[in-house]
Coordinates of C-alpha atoms and ligand atoms in Angstrom, one line a residue:
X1 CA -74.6 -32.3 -100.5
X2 CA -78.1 -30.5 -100.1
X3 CA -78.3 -28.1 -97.4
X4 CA -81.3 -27.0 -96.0
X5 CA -83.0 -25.3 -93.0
X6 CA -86.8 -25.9 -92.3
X7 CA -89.0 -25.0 -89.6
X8 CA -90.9 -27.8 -87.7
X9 CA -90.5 -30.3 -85.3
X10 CA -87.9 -32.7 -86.1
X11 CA -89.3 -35.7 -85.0
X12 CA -92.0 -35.0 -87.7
X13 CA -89.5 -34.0 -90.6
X14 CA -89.0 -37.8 -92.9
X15 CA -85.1 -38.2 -92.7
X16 CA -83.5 -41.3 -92.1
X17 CA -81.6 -40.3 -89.0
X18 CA -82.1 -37.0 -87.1
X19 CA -79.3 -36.2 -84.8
X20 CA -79.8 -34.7 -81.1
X21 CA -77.2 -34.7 -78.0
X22 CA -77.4 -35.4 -74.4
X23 CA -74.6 -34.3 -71.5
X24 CA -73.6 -36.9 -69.6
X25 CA -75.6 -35.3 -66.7
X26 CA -78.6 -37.1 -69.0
X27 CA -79.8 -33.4 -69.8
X28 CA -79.6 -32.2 -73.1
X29 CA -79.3 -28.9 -74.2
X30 CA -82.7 -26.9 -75.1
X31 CA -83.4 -27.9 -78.7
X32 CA -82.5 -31.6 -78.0
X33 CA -83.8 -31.7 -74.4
X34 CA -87.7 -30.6 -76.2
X35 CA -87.1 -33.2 -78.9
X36 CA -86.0 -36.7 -76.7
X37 CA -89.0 -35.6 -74.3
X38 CA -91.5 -35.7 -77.2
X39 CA -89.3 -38.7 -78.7
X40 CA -89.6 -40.4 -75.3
X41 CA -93.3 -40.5 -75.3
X42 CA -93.9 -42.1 -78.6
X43 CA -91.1 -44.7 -78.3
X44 CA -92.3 -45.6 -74.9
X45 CA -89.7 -44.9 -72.3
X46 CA -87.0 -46.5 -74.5
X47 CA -84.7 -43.8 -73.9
X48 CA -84.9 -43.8 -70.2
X49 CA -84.1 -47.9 -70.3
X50 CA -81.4 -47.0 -72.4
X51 CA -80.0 -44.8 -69.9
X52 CA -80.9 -46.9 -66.9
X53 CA -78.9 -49.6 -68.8
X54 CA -76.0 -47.7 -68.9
X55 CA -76.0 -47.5 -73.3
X56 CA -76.1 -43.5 -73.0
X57 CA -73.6 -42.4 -70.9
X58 CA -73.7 -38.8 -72.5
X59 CA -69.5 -39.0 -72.8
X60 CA -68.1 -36.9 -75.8
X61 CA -68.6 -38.1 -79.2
X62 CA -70.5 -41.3 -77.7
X63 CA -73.3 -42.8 -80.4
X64 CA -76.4 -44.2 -79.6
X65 CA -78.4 -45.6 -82.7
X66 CA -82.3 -45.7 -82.3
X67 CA -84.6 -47.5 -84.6
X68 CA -88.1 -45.5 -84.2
X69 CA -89.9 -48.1 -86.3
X70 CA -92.2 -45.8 -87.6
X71 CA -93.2 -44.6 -84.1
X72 CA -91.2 -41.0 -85.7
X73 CA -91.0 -39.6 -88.7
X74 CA -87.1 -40.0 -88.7
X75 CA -86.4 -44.0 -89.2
X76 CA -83.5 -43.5 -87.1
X77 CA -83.1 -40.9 -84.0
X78 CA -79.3 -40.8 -83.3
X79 CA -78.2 -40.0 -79.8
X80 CA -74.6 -38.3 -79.9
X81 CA -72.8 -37.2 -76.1
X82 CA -71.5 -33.6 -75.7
X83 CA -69.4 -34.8 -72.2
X84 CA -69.5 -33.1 -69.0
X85 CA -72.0 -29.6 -69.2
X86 CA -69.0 -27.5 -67.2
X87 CA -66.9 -28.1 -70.2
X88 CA -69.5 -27.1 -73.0
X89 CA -68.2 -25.0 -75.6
X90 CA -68.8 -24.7 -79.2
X91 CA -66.2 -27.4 -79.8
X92 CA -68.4 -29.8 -78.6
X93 CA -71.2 -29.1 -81.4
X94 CA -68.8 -29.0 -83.8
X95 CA -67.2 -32.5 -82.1
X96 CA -70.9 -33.8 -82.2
X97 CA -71.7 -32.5 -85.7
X98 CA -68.8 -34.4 -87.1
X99 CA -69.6 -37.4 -84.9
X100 CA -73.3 -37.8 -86.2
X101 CA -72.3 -37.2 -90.0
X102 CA -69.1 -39.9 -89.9
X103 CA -71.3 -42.5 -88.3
X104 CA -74.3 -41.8 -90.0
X105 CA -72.3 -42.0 -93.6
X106 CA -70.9 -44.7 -92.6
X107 CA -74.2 -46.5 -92.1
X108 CA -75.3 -45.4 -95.6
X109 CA -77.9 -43.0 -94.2
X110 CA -78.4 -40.7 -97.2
X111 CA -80.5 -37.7 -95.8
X112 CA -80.2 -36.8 -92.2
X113 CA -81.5 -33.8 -90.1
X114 CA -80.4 -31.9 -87.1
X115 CA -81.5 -29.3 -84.4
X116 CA -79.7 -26.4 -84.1
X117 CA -77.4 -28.1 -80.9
X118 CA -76.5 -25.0 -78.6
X119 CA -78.2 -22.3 -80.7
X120 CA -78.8 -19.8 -77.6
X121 CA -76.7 -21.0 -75.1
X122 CA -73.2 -19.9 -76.7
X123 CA -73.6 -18.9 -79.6
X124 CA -76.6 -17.7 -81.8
X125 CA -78.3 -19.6 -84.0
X126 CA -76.8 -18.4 -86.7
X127 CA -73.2 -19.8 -85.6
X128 CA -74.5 -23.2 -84.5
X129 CA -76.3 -23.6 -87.8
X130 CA -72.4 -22.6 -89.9
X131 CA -70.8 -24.7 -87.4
X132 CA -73.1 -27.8 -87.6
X133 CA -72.8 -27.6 -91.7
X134 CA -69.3 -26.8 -91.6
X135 CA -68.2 -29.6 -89.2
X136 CA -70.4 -31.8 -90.9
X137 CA -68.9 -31.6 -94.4
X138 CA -65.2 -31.3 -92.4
X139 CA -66.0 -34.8 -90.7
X140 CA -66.9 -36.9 -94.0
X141 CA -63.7 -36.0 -95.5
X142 CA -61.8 -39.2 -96.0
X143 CA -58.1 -39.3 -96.8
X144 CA -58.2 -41.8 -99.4
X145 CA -58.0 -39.8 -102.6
X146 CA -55.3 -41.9 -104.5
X147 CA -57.3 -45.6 -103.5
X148 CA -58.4 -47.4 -107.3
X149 CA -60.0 -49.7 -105.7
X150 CA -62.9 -49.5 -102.7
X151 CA -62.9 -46.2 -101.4
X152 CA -65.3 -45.3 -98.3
X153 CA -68.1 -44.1 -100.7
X154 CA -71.6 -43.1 -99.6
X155 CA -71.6 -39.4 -99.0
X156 CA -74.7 -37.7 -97.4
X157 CA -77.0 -36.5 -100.0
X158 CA -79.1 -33.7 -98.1
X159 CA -78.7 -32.3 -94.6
X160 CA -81.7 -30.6 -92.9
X161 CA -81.2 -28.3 -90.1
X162 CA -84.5 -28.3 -88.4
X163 CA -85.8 -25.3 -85.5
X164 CA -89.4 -24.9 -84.7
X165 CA -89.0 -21.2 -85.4
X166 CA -90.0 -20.1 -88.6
X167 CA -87.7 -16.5 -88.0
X168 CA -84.9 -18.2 -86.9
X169 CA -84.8 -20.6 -89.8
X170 CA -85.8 -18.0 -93.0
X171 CA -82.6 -15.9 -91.4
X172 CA -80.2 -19.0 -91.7
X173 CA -79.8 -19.7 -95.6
X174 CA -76.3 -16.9 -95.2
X175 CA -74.8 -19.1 -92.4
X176 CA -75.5 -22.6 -94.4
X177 CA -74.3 -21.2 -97.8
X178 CA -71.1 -19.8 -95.5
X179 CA -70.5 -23.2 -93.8
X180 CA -70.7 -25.0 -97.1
X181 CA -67.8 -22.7 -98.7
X182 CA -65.6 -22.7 -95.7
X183 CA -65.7 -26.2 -95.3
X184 CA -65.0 -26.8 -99.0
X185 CA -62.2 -24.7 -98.6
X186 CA -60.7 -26.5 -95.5
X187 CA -61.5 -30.0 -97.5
X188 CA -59.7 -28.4 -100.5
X189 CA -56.4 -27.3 -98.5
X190 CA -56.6 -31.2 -97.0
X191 CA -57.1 -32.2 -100.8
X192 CA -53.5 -30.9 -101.4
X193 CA -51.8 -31.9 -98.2
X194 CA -53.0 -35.5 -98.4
X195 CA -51.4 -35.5 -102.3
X196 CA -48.0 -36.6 -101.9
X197 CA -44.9 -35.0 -103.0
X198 CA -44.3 -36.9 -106.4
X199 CA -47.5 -35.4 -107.1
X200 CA -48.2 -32.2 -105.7
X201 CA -45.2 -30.0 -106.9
X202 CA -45.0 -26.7 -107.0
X203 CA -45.9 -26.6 -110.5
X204 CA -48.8 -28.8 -110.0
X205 CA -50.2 -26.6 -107.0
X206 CA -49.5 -23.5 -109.7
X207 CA -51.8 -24.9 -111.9
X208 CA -54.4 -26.1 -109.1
X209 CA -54.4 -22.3 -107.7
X210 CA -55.0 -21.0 -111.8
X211 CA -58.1 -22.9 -111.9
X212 CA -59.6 -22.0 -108.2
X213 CA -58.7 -18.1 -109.7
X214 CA -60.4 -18.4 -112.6
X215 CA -63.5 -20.7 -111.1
X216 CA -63.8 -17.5 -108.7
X217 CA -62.7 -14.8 -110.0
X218 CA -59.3 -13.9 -108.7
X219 CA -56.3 -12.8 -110.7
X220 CA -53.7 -15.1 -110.7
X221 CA -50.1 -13.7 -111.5
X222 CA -46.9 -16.6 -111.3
X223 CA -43.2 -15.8 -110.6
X224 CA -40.8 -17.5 -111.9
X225 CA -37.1 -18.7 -110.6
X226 CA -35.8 -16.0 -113.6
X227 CA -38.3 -13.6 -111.9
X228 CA -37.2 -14.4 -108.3
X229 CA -33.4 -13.9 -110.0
X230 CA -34.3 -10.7 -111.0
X231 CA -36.0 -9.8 -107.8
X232 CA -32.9 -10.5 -105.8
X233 CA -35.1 -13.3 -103.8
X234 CA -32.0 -15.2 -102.6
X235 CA -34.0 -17.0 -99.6
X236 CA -36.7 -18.8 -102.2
X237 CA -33.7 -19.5 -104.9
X238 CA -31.3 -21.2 -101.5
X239 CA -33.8 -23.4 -101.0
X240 CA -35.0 -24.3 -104.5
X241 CA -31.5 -25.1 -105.4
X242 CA -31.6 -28.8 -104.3
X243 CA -34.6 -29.5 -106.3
X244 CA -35.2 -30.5 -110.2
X245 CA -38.8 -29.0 -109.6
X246 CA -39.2 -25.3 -110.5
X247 CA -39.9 -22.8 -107.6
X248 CA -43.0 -20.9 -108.0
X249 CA -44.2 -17.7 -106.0
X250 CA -47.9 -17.4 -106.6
X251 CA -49.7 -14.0 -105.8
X252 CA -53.7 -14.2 -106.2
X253 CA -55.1 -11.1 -106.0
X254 CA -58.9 -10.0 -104.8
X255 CA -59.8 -6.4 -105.0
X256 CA -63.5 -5.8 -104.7
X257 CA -63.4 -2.3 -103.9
X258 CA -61.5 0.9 -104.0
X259 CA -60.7 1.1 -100.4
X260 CA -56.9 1.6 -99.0
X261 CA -56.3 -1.2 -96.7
X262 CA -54.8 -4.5 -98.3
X263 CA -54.6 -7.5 -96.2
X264 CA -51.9 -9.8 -97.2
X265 CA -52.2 -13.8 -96.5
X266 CA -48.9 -15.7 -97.0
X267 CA -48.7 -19.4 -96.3
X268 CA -45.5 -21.6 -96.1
X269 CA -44.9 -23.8 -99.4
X270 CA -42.9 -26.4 -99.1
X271 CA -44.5 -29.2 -101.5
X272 CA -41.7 -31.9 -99.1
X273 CA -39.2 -30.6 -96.5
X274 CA -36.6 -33.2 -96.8
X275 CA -34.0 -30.8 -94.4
X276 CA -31.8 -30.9 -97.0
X277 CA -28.3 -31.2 -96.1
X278 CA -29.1 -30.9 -92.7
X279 CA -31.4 -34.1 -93.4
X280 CA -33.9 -35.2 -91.4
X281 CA -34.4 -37.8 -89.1
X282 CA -36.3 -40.6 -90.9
X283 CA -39.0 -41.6 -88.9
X284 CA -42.8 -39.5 -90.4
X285 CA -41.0 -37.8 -92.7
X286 CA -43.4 -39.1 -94.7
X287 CA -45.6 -36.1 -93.2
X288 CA -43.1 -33.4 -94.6
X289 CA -45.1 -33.8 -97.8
X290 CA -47.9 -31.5 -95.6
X291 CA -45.0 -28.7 -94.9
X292 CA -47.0 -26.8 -97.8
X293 CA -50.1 -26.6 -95.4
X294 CA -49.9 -22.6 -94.6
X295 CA -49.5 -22.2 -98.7
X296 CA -52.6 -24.8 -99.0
X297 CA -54.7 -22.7 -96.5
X298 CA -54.3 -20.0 -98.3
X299 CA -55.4 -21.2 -101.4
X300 CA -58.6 -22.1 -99.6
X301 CA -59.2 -19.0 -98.4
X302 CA -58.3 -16.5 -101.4
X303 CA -61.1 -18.8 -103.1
X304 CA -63.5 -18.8 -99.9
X305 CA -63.1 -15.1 -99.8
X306 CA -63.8 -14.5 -103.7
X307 CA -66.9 -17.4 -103.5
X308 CA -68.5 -15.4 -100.5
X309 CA -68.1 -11.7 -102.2
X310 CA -66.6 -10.1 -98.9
X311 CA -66.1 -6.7 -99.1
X312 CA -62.1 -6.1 -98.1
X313 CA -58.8 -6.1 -100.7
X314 CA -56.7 -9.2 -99.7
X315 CA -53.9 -10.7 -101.4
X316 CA -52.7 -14.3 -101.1
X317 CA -49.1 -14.8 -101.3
X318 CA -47.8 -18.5 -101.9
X319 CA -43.7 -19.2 -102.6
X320 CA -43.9 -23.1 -103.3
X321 CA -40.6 -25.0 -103.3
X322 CA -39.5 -28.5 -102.4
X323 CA -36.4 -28.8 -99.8
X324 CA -34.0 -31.5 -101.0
X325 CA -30.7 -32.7 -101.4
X326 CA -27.8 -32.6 -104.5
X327 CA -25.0 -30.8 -105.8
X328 CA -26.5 -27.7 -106.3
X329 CA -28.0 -27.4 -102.7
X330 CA -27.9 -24.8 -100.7
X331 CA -25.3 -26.0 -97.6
X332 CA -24.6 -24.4 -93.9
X333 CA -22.7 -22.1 -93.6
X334 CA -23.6 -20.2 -97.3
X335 CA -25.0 -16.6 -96.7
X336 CA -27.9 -15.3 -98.8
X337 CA -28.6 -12.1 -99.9
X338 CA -32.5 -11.6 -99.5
X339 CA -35.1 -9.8 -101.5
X340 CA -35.4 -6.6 -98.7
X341 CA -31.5 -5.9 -98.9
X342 CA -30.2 -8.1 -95.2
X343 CA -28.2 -11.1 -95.4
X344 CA -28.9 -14.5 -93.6
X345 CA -25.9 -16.8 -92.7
X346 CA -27.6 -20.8 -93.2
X347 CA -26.4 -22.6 -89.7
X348 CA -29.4 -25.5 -90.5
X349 CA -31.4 -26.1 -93.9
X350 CA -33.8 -27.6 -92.0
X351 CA -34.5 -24.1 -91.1
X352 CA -36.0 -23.2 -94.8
X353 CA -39.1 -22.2 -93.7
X354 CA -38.3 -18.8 -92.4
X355 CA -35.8 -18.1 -95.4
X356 CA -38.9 -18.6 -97.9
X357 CA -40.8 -16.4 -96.3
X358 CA -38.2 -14.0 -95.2
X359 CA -39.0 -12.7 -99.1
X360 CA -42.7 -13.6 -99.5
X361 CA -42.7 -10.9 -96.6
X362 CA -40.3 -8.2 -98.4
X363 CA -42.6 -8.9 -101.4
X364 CA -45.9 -8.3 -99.5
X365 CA -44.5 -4.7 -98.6
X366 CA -43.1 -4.3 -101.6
X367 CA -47.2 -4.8 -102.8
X368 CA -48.4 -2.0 -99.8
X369 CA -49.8 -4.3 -97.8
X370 CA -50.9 -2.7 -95.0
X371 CA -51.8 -5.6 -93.1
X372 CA -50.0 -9.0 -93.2
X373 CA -50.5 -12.9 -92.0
X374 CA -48.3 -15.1 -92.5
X375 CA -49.0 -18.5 -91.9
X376 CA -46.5 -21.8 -91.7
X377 CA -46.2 -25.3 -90.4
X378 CA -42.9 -23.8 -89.1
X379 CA -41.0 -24.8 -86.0
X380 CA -41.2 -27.9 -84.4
X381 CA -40.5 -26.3 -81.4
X382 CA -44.2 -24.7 -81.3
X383 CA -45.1 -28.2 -81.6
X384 CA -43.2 -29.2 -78.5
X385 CA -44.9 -26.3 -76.8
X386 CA -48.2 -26.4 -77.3
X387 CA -48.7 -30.1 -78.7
X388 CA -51.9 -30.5 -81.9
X389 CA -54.1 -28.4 -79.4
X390 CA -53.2 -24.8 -80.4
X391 CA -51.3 -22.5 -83.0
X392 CA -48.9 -20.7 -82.1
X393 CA -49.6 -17.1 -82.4
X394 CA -46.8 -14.1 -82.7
X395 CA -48.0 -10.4 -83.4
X396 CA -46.2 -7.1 -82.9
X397 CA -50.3 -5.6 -82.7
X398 CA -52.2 -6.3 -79.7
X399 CA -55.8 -5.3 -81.4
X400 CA -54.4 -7.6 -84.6
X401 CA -53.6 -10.5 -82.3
X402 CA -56.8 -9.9 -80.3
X403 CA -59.0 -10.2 -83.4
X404 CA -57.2 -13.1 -84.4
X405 CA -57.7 -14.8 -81.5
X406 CA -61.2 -14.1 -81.5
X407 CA -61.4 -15.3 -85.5
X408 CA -59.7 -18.2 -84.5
X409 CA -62.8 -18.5 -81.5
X410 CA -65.4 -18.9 -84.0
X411 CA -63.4 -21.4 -86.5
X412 CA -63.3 -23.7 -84.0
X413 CA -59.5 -23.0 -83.6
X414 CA -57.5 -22.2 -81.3
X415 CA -54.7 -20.0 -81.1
X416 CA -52.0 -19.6 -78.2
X417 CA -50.1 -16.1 -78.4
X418 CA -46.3 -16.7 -77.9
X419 CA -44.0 -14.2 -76.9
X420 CA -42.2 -12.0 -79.4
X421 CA -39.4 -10.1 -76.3
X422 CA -36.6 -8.1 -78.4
X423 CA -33.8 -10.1 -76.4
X424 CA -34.8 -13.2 -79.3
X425 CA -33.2 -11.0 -81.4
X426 CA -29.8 -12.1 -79.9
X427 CA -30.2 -15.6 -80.6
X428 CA -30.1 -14.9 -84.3
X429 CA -26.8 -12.8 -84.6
X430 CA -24.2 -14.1 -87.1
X431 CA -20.9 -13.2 -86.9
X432 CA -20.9 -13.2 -90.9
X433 CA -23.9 -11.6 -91.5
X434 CA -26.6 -9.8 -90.7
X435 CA -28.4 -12.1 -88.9
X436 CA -28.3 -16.8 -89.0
X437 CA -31.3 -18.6 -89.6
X438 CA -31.0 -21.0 -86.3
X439 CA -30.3 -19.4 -82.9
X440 CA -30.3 -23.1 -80.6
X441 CA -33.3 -25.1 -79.6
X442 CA -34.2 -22.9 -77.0
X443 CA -37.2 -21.0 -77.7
X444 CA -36.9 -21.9 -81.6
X445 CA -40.7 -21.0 -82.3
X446 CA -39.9 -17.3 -81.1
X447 CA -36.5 -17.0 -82.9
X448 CA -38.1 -17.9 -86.2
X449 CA -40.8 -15.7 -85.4
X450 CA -38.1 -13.2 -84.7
X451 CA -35.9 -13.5 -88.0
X452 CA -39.7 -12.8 -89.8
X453 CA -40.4 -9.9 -88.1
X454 CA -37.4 -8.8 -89.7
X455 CA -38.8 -8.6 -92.8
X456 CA -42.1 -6.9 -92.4
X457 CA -41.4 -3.1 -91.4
X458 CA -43.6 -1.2 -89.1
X459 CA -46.9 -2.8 -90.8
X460 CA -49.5 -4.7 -88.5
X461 CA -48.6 -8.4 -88.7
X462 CA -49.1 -11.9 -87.3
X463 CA -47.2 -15.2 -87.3
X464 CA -49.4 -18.2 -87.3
X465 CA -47.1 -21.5 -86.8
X466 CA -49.2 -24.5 -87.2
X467 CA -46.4 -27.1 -87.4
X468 CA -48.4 -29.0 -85.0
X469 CA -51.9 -28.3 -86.0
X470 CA -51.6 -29.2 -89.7
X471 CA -52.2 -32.3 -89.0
X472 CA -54.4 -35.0 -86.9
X473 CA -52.5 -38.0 -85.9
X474 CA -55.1 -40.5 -85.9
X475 CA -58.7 -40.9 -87.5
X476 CA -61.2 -39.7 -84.9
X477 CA -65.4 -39.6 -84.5
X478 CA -65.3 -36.1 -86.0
X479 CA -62.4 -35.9 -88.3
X480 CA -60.0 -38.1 -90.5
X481 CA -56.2 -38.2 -89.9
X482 CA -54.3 -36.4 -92.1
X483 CA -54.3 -32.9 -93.0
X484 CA -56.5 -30.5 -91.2
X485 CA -56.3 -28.0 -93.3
X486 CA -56.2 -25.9 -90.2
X487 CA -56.0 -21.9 -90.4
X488 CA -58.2 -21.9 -93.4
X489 CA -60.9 -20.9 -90.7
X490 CA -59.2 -18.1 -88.9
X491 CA -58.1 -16.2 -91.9
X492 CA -61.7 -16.2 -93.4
X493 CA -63.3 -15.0 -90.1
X494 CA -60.4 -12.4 -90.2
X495 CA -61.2 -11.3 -93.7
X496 CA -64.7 -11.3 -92.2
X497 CA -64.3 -9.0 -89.5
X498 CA -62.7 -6.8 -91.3
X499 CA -64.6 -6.2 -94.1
X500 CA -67.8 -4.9 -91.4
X501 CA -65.6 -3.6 -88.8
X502 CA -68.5 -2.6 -86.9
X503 CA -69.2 -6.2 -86.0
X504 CA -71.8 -6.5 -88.6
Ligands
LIG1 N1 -41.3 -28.0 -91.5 C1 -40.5 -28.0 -90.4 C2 -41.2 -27.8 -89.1 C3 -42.2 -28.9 -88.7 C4 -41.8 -29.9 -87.8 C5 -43.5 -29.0 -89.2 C6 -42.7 -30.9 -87.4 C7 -44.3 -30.0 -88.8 C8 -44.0 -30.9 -87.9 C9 -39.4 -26.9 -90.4 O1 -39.0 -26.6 -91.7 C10 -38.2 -27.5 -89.7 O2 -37.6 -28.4 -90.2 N2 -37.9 -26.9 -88.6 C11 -36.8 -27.4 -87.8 C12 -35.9 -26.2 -87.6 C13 -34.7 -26.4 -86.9 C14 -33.8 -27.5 -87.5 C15 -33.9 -25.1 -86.9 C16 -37.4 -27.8 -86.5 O3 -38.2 -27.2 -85.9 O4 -36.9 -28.9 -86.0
LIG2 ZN1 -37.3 -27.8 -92.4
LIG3 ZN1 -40.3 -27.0 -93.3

């Protein structure tokens, strides 16, 4: 898709849709309130009678399509609602921004434009036009990857962000070029949720993350199970035991400069999380094949990262493995020596999340990280708590938590901090060893979030357990169901903060 900003009046730019939004007070925000005046007086009033006859109602992600009939430039003005003003925030331009480009795609509409929704209000004009790209391109992502025959085709071919203001638009072409690689990124960790397990193995997502690194730039360095042997990484080897697929523990490195700090992004791998002997119930376990979504989002970002140049030393840290079942399984009740030394008595192989990372932890110290993220579709008792709204967040740093909050802010995702209290620690002690890898129900999310903290020393670090968030349950205005490829977002406006810590 062709991205562009120009400066005009959009009702005079030649698209065949240009999208505005209206409150369901009948206002509209600045930009849109100046264009459907203007609009009103050349189509007559029709907007009004489409009011008075109750077809705009202004609710969230409503669509009204207008034929101007050559009265505008645009052949088609399309009205999308942004709900109740109280509750504006910039999830409701990014709602709207997916909105407009799934319904206009769908129509066939080829080349649309937009005003800069909200550009002013909330956030500058900067962040409206990133998130209007990036929510765009996020919205016309269909599932439907392994269909041979019709697949929803028709992408958008150019999308034209439009402002009167010739200063505001010559400053936007960093914020478009941003939204286009963060979105890609997000579509690309979707790409290899959506791909099922029989396809995407951990061998498979190995050679997927070789050609990203050498596409952009990053080093790419693969262990091995012999290499994990040698390593002592008796959490990844447990869990790999059940499987005829090689385990794999990719690190991507990115080093642009010859400053200290080292961030290190690690994202939960399982390519299908079966529960092993401690099975799973069958019902959606189809959606296990996702449980390599924190591994996926970090693909996306390591290559986001590299694509956009930022200035900071980040390395991505992915242990892939499947979680099944056979005679050389791992069972409750064995006790596994990890990589950093402390022993973990099994009580659930379901619980193979935390004993993956448990090592891809020990090994990000071992590389001096001096700053560490982990990221994992985790616990489904973070899912229980906070339902597909939020990720659960756990940090031992308030300023590290804060500024992932705040990353999160801008992504369009939200975070929930969960508490980390020392008494957790309790609920993990074995009488075996030095600690079990399922303390009860009860406060799971925290208890996992416990048994990682284990593992990463005195260095700044955040948990990020998405076992909810990873995925949208059913196909909405703004976004398809499937993977969300959630977290791919937060990391980058991490990465982005801290590269200009000024603010810049
Ligand atoms: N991958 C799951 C967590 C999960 C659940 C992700 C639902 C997405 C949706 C994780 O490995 C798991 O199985 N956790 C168990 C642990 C428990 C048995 C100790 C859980 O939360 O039920
Ligand atoms: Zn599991
Ligand atoms: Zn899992």
């Amino acid at each position: 898709m062709e991205i562009r900003a120009i400066d005009g009046q959009i009702e005079q730019v030649q698209t065949e849709a240009a999208v505005v939004t209206i409150f369901e007070d009948k206002t509209a925000l600045p930009e849109s309130q100046a264009v459907l005046d203007r609009a009103e007086r050349a189509l007559g009033g029709l907007i009004q009678s489409l009011i008075q006859a109750g077809e705009i109602k202004g609710k969230a992600n409503e669509t009204t399509l207008i034929h101007t009939q050559g009265r505008l430039a645009p052949q088609r003005l399309l009205v999308v609602g942004l709900g109740k003003r109280e509750e504006f925030s910039p999830f409701a331009i990014r709602r709207a921004a997916g909105t407009a480009a799934r319904f206009l795609r769908r129509r066939g509409c080829k080349r649309i434009s937009s005003v800069l929704h909200g550009a002013g209000m909330s956030l500058s004009a900067l962040e409206s036009a990133r998130a209007i790209v990036e929510a765009s391109l996020v919205g016309i992502y269909n599932p439907d990857i392994l269909k041979t025959g019709e697949r929803e085709p028709r992408d958008i071919e150019q999308l034209i962000l439009v402002d009167p203001q010739w200063d505001v638009v010559s400053s936007l072409q960093p914020a478009l070029l941003a939204g286009e690689i963060t979105a890609e990124s997000v579509n690309l960790a979707r790409d290899l949720g959506n791909e099922p397990a029989n396809i995407m193995t951990p061998t498979v997502f190995a050679q997927r993350a070789a050609q990203i690194s050498s596409e952009a730039g990053l080093q790419m360095h693969t262990l091995e199970e012999e290499d994990m042997r040698r390593l002592g990484m008796g959490g990844m080897l447990a869990v790999a035991a059940g499987s005829d697929q090689p385990a794999k523990l990719i690190t991507l490195q990115y080093k642009p400069t010859q400053g200290a700090g080292l961030l290190a992004l690690i994202g939960k791998g399982i390519t299908f999380d079966s529960g092993g002997l401690s099975l799973k119930p069958r019902d959606g376990m189809e959606k296990m094949k996702n449980d390599m979504a924190g591994a996926a989002a970090v693909l996306g970002t390591m290559w986001a990262i590299a694509r956009l140049s930022l200035p900071l030393n980040v390395i991505g840290i992915m242990p892939l493995t499947e979680n099944l079942l056979g005679g050389r399984a791992y069972r409750p009740g064995d006790v596994l020596h990890t990589m950093a030394g402390k022993t973990i008595e099994v009580i659930s192989t379901d619980a193979e999340g935390r004993l993956i990372l448990a090592d891809a932890l020990a090994y990000a110290v071992r590389q001096d990280a001096t700053h560490i993220v982990d990221i994992a579709t985790l616990t489904g008792s973070c899912a229980v708590a906070l339902g597909r709204l939020a990720s659960g967040l756990f940090s031992t740093d308030e300023d590290f938590a804060e500024a992932l909050i705040e990353a999160g802010e801008r992504a369009g995702e939200r975070l929930w901090r969960l508490p980390l209290y020392p008494e957790y620690k309790e609920s993990l002690e074995s009488k075996v060893a030095d600690m079990k890898n399922f303390g009860g129900r009860y406060g799971d999310a925290s208890n996992a979030a416990m048994l990682l903290r284990q593992f990463v020393g005195d260095k700044p670090w955040a948990h990020i357990d998405i076992a909810a968030t990873d995925w949208n349950e059913k196909t909405r205005p703004y976004l398809a169901e499937g993977p969300t490829g959630v977290g791919v977002g937060t990391m980058l406006r991490l990465v982005e903060r801290m590269s200009h810590p000024e603010g810049g």
